PDB file of N, CA, C and O in Angstrom:
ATOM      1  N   UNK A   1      -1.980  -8.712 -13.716  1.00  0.00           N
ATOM      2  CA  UNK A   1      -2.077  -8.005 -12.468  1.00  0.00           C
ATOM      3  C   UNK A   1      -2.673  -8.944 -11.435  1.00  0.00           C
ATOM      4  O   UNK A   1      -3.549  -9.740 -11.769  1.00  0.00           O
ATOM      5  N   UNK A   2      -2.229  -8.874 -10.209  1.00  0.00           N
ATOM      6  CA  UNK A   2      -2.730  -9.662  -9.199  1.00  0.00           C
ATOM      7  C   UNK A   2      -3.188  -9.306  -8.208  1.00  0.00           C
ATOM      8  O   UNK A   2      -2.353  -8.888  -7.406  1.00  0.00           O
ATOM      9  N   UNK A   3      -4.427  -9.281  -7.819  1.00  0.00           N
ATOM     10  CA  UNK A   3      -5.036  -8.703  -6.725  1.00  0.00           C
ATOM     11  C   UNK A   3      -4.906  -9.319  -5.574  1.00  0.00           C
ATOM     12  O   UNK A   3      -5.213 -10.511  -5.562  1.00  0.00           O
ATOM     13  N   UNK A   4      -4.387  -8.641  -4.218  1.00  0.00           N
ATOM     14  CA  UNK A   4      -4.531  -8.985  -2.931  1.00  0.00           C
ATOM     15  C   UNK A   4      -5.263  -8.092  -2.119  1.00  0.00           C
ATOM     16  O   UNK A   4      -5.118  -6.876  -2.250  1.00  0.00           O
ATOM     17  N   UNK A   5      -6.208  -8.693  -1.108  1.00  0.00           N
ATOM     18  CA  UNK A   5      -6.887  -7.737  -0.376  1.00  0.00           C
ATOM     19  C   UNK A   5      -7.610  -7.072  -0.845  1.00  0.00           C
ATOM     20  O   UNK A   5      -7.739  -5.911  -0.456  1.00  0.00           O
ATOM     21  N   UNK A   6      -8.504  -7.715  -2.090  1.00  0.00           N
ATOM     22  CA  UNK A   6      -8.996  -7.006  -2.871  1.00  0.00           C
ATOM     23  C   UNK A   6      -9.042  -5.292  -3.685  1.00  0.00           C
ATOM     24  O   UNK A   6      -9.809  -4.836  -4.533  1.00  0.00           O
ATOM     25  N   UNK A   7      -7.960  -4.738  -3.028  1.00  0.00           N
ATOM     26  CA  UNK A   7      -8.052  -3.315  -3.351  1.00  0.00           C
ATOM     27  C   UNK A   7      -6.425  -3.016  -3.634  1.00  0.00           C
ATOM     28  O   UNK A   7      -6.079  -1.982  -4.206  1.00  0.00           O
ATOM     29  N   UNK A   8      -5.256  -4.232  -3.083  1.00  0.00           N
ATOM     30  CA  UNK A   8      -4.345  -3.817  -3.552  1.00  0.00           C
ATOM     31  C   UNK A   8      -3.656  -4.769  -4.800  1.00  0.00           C
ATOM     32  O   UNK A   8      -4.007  -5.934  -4.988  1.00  0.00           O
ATOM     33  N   UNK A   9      -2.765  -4.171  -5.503  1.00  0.00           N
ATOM     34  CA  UNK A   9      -2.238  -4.851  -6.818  1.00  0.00           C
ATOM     35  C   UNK A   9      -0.955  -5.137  -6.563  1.00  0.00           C
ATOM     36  O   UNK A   9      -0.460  -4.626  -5.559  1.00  0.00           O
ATOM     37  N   UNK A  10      -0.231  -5.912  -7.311  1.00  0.00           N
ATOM     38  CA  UNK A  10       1.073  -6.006  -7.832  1.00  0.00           C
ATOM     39  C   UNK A  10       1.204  -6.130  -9.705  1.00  0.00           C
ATOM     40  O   UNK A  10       0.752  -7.141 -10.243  1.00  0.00           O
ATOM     41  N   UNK A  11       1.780  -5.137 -10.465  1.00  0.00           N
ATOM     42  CA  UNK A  11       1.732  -5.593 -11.553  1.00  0.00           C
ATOM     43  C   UNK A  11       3.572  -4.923 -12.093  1.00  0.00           C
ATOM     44  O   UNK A  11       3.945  -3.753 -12.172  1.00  0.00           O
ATOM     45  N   UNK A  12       4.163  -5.887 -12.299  1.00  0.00           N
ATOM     46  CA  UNK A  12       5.473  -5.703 -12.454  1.00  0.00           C
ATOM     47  C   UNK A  12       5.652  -4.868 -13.358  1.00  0.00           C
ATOM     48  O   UNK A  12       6.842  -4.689 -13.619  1.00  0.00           O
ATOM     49  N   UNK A  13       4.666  -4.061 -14.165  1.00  0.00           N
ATOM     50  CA  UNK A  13       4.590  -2.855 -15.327  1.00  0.00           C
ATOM     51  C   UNK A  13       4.322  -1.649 -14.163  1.00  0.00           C
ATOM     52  O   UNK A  13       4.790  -0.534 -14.396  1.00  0.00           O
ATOM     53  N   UNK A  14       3.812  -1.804 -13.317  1.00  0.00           N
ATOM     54  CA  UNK A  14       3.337  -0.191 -12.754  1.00  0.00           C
ATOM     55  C   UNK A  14       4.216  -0.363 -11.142  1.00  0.00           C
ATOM     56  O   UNK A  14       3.951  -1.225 -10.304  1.00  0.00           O
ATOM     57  N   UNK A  15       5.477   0.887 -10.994  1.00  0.00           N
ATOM     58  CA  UNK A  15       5.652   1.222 -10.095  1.00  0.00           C
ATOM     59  C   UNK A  15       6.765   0.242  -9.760  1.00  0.00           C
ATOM     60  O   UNK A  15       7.105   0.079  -8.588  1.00  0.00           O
ATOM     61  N   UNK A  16       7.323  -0.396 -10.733  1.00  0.00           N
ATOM     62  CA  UNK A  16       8.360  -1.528 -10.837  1.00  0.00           C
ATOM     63  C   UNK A  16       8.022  -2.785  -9.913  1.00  0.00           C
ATOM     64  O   UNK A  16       8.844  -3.667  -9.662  1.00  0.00           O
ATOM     65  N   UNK A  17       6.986  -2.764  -9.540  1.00  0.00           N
ATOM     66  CA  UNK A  17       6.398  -4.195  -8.984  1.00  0.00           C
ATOM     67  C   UNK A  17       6.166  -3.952  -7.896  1.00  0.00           C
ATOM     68  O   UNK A  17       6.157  -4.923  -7.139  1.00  0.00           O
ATOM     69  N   UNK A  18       5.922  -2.816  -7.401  1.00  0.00           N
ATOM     70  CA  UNK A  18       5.359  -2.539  -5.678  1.00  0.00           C
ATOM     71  C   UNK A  18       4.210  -2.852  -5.569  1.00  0.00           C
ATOM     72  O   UNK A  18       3.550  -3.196  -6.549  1.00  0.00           O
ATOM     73  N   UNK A  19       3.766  -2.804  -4.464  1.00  0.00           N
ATOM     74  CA  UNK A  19       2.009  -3.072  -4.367  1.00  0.00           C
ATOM     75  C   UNK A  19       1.374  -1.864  -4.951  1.00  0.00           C
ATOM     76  O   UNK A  19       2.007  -0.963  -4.401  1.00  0.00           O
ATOM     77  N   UNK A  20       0.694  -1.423  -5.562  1.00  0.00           N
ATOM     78  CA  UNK A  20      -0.316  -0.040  -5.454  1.00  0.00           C
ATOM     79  C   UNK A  20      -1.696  -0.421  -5.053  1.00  0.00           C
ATOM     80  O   UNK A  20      -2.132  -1.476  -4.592  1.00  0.00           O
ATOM     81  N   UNK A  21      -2.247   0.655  -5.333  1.00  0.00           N
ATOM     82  CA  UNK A  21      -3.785   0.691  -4.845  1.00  0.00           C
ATOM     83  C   UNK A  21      -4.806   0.364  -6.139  1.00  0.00           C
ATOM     84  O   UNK A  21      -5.136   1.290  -6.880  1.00  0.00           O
ATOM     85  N   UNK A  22      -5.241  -0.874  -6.348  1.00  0.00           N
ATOM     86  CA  UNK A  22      -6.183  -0.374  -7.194  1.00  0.00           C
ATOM     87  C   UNK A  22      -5.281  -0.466  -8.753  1.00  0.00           C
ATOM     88  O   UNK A  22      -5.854  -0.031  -9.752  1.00  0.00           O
ATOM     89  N   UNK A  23      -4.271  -0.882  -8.849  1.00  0.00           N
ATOM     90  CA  UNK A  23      -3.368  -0.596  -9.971  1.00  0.00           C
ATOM     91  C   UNK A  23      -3.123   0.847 -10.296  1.00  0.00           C
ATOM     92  O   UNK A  23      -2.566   1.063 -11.372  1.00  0.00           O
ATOM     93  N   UNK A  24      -3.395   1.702  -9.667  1.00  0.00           N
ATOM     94  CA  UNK A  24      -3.300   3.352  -9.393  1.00  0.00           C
ATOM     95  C   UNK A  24      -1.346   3.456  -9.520  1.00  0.00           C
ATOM     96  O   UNK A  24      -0.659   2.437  -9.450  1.00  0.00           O
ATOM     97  N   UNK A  25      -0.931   4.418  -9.649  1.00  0.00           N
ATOM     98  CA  UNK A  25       0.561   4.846  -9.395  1.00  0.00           C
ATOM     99  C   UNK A  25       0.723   5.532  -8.245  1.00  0.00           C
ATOM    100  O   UNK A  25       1.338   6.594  -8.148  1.00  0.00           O
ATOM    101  N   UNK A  26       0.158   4.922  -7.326  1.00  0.00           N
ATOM    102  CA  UNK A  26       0.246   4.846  -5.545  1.00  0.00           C
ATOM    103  C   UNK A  26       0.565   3.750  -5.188  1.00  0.00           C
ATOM    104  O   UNK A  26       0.013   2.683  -5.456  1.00  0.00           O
ATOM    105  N   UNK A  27       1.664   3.981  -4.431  1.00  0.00           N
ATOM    106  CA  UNK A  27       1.840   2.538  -3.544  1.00  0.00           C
ATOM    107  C   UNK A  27       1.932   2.952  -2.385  1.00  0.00           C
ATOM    108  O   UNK A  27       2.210   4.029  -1.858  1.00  0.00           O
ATOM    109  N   UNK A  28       1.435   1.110  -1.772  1.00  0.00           N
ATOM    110  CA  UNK A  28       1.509   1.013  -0.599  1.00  0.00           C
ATOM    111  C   UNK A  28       2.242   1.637   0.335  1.00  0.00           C
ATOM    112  O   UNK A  28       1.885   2.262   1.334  1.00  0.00           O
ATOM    113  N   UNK A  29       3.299   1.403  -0.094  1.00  0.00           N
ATOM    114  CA  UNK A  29       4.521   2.410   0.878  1.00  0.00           C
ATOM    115  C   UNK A  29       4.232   3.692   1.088  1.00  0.00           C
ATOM    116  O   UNK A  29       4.331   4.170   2.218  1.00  0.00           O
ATOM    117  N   UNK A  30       3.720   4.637  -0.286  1.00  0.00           N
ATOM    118  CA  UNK A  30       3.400   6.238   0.071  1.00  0.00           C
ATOM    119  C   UNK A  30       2.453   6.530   0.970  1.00  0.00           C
ATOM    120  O   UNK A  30       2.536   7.521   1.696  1.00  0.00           O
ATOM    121  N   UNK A  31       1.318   5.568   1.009  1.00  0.00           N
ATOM    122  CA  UNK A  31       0.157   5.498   2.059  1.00  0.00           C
ATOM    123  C   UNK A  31       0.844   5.650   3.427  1.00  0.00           C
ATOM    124  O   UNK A  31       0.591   6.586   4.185  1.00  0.00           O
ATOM    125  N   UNK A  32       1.926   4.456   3.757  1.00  0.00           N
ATOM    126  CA  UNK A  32       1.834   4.508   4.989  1.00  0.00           C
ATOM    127  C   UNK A  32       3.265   4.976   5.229  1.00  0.00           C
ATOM    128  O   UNK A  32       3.674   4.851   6.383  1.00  0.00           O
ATOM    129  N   UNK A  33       3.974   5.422   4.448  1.00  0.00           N
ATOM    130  CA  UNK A  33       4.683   6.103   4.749  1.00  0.00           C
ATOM    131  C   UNK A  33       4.062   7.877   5.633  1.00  0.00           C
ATOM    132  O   UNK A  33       4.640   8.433   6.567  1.00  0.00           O
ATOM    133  N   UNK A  34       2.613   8.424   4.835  1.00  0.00           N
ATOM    134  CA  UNK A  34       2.128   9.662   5.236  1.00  0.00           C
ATOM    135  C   UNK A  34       1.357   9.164   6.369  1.00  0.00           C
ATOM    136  O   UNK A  34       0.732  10.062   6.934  1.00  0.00           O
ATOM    137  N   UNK A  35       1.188   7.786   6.962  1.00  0.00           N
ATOM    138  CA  UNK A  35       0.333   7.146   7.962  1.00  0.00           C
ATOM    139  C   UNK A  35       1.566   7.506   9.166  1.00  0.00           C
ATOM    140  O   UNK A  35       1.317   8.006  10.263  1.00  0.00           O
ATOM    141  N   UNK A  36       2.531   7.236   8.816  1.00  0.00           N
ATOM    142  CA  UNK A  36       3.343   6.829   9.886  1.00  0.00           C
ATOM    143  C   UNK A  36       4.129   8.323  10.112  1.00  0.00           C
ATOM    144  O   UNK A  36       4.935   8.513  11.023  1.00  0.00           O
ATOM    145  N   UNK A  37       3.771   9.254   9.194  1.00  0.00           N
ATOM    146  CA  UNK A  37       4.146  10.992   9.581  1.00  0.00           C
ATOM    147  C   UNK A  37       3.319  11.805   9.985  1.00  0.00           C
ATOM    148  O   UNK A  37       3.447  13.027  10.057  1.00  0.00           O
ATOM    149  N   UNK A  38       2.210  11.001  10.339  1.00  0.00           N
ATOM    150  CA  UNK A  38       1.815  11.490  11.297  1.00  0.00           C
ATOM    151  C   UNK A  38      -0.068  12.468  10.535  1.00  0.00           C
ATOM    152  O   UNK A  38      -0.744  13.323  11.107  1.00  0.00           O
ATOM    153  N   UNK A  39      -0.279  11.856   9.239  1.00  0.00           N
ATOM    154  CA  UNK A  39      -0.945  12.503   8.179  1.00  0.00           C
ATOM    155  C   UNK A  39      -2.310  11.308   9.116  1.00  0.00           C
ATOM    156  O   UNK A  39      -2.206  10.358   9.891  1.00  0.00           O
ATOM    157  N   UNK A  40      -3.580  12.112   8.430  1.00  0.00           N
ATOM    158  CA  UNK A  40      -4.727  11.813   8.929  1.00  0.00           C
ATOM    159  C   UNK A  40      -5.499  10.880   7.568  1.00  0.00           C
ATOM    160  O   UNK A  40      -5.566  11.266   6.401  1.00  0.00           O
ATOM    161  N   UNK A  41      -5.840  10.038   7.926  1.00  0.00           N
ATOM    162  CA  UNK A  41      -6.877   9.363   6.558  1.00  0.00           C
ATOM    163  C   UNK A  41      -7.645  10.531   5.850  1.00  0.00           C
ATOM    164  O   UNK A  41      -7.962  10.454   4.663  1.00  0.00           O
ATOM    165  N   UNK A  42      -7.806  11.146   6.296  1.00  0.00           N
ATOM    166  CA  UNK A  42      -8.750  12.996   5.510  1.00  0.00           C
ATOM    167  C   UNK A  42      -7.742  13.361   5.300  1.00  0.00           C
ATOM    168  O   UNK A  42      -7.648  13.195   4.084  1.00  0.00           O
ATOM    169  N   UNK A  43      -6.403  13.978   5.800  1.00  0.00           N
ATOM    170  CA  UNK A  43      -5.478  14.360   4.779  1.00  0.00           C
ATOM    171  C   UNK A  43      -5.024  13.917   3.707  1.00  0.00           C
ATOM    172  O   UNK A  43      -4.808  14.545   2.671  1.00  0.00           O
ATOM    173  N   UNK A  44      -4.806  12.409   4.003  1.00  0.00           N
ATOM    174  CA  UNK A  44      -4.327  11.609   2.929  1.00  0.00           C
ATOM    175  C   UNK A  44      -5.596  11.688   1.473  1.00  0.00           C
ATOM    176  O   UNK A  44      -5.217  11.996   0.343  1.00  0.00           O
ATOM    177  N   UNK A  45      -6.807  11.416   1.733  1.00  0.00           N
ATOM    178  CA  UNK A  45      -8.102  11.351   0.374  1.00  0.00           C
ATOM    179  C   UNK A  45      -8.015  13.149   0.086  1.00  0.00           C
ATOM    180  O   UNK A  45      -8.652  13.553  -0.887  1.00  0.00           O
ATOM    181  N   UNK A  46      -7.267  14.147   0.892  1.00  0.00           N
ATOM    182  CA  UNK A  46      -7.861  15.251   0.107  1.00  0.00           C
ATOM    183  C   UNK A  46      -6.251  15.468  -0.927  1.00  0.00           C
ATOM    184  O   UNK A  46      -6.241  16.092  -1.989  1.00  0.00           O
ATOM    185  N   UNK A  47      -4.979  14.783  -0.292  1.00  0.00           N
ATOM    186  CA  UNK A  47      -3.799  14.374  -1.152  1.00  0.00           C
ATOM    187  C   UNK A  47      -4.552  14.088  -2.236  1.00  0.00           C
ATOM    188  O   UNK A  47      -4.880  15.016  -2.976  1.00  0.00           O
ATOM    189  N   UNK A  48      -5.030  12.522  -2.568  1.00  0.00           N
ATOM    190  CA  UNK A  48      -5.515  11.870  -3.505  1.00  0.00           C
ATOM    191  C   UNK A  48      -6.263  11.720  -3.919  1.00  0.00           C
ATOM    192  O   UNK A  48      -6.262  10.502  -4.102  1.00  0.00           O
ATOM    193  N   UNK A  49      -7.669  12.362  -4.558  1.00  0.00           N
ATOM    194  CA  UNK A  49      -8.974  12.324  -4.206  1.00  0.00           C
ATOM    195  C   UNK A  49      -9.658  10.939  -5.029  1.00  0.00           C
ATOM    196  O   UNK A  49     -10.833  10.595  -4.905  1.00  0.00           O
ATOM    197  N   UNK A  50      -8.804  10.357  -5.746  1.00  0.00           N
ATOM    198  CA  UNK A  50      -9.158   9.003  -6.253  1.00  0.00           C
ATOM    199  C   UNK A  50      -9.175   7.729  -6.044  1.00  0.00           C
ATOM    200  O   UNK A  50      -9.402   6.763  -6.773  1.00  0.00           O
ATOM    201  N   UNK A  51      -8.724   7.933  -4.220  1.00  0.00           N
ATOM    202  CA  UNK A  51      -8.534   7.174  -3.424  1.00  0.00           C
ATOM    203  C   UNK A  51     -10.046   7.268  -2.657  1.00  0.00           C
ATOM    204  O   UNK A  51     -10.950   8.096  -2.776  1.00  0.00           O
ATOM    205  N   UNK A  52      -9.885   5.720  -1.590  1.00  0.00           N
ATOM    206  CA  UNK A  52     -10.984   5.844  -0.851  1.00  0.00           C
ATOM    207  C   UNK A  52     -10.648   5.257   0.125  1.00  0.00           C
ATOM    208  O   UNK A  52      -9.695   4.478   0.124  1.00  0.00           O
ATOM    209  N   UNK A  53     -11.465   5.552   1.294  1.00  0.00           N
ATOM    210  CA  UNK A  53     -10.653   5.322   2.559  1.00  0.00           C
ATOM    211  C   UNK A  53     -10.425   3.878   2.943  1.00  0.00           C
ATOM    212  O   UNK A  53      -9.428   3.593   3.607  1.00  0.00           O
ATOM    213  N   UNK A  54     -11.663   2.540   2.406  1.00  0.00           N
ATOM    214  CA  UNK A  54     -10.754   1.359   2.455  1.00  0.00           C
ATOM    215  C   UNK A  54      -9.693   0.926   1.846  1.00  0.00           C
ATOM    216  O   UNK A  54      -9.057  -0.082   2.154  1.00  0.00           O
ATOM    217  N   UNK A  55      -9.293   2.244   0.283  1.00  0.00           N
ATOM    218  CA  UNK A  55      -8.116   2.152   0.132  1.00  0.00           C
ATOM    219  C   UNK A  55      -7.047   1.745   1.148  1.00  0.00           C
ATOM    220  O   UNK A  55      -6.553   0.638   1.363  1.00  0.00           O
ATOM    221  N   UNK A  56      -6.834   2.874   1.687  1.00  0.00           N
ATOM    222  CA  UNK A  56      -6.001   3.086   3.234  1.00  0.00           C
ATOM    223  C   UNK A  56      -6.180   2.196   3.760  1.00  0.00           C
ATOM    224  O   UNK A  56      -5.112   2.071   4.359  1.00  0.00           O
ATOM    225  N   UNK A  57      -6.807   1.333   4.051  1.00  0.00           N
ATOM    226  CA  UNK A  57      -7.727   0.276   5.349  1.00  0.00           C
ATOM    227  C   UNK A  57      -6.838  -0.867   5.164  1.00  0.00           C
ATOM    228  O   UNK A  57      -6.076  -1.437   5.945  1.00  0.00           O
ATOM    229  N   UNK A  58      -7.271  -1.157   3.323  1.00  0.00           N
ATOM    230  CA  UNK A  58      -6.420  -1.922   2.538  1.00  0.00           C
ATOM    231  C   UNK A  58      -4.957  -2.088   3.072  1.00  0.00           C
ATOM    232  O   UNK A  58      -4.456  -3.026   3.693  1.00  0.00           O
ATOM    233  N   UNK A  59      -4.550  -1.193   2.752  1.00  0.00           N
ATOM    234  CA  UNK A  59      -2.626  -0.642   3.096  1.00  0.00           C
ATOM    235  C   UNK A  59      -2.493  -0.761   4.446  1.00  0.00           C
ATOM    236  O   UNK A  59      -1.297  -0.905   4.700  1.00  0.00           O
ATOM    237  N   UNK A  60      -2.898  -0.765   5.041  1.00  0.00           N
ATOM    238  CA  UNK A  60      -3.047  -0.983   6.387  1.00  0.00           C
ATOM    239  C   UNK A  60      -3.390  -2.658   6.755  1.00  0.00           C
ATOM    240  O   UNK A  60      -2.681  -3.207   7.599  1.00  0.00           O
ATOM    241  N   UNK A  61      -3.962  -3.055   6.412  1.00  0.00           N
ATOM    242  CA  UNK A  61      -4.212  -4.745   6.598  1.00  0.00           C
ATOM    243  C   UNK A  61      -2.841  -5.579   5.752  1.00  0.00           C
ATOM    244  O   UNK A  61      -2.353  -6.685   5.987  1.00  0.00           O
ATOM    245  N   UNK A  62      -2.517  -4.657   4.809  1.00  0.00           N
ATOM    246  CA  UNK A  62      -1.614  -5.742   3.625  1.00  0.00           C
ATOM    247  C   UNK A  62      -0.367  -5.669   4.800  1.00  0.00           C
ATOM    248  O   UNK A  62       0.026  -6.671   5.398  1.00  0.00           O
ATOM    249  N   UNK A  63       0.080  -4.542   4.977  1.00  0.00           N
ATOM    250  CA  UNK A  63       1.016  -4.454   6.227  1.00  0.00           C
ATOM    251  C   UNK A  63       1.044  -5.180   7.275  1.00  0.00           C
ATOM    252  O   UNK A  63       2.029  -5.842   7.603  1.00  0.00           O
ATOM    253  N   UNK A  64      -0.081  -5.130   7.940  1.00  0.00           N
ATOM    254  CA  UNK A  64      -0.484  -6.324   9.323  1.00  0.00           C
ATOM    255  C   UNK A  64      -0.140  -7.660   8.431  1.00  0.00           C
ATOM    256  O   UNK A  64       0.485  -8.616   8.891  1.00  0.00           O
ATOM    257  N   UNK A  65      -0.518  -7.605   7.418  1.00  0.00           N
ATOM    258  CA  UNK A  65      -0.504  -9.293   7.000  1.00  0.00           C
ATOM    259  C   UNK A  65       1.291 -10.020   6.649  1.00  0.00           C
ATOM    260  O   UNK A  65       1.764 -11.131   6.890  1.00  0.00           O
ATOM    261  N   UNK A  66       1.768  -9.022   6.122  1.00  0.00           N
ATOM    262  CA  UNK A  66       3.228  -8.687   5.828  1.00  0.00           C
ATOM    263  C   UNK A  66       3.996  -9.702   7.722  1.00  0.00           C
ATOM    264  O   UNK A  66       4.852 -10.584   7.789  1.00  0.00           O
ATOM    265  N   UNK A  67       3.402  -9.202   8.584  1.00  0.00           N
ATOM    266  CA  UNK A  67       3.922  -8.842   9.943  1.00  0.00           C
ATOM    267  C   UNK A  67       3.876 -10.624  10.181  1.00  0.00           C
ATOM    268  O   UNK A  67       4.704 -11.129  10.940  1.00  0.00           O
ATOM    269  N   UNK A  68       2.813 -11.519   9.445  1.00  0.00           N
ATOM    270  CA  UNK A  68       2.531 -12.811  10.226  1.00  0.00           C
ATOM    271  C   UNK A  68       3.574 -13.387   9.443  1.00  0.00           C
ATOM    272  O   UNK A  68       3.657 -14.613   9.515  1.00  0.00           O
ATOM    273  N   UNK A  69       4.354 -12.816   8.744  1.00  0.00           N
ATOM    274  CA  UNK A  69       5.187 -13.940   8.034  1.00  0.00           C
ATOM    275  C   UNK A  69       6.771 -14.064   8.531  1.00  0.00           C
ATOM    276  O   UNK A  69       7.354 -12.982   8.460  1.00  0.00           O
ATOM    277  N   UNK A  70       7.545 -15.119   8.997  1.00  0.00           N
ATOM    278  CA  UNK A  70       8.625 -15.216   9.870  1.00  0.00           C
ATOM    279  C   UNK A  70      10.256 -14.635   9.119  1.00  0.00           C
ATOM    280  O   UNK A  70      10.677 -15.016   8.027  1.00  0.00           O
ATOM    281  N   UNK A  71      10.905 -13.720   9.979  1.00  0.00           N
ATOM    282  CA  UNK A  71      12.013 -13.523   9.085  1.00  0.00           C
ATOM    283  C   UNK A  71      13.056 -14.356   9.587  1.00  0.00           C
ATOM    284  O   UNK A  71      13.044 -15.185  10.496  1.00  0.00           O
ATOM    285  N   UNK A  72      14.326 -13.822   8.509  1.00  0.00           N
ATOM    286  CA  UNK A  72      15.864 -14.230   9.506  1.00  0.00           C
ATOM    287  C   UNK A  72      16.619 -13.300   8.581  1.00  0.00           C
ATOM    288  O   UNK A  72      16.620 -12.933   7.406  1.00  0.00           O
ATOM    289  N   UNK A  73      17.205 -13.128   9.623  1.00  0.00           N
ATOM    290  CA  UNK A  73      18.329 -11.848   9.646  1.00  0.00           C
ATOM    291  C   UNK A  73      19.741 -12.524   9.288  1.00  0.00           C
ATOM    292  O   UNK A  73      20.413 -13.219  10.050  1.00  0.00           O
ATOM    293  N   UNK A  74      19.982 -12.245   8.237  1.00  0.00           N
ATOM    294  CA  UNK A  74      21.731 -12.927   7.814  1.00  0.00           C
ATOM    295  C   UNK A  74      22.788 -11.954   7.494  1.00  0.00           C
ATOM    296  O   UNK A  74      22.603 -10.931   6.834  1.00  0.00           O
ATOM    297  N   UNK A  75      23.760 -12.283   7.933  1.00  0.00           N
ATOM    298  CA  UNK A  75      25.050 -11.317   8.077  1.00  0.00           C
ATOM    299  C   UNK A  75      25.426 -11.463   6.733  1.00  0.00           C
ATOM    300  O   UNK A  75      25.393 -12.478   6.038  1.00  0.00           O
ATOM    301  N   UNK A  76      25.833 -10.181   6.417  1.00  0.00           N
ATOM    302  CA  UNK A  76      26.002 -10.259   4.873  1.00  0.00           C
ATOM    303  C   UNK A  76      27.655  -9.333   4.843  1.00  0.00           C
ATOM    304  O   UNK A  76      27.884  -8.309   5.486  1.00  0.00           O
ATOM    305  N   UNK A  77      28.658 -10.067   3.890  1.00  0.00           N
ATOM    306  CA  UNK A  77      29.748  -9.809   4.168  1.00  0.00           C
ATOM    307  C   UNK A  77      30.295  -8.213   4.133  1.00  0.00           C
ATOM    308  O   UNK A  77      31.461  -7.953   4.432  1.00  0.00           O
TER     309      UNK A  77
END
């Protein structure tokens, strides 16, 4: 298992290799997927109560960090 951001994981056994929280069967994506619908950090810990809110903070920075890295867009047939 490999820790980034200290609170999030990648372990190619849990969640087919997404990030989760904590090695939890939460991932990153479900966090901010309920971030980005509009759900409150208190909605989200009373969702999960085994979560903690730098959980979230976490998922939230791994994302920003995601953002500094350069893409390219290729036409695919």
């Amino acid at each position: 298992m490999e820790y980034i951001a200290d609170r999030i994981t990648i372990n190619e056994k849990v969640c087919n290799g997404k990030p989760t929280i904590r090695g939890k069967r939460i991932t990153v994506q479900t966090i901010l997927e309920f971030l980005g619908a509009g759900e409150t950090i208190e909605e989200i810990l009373h969702q999960y109560p085994s979560l903690e809110k730098e959980d979230i903070t976490a998922c939230i920075q791994f994302a920003s960090q995601l953002m500094n890295r350069s893409y390219i867009i290729k036409s695919v047939a």
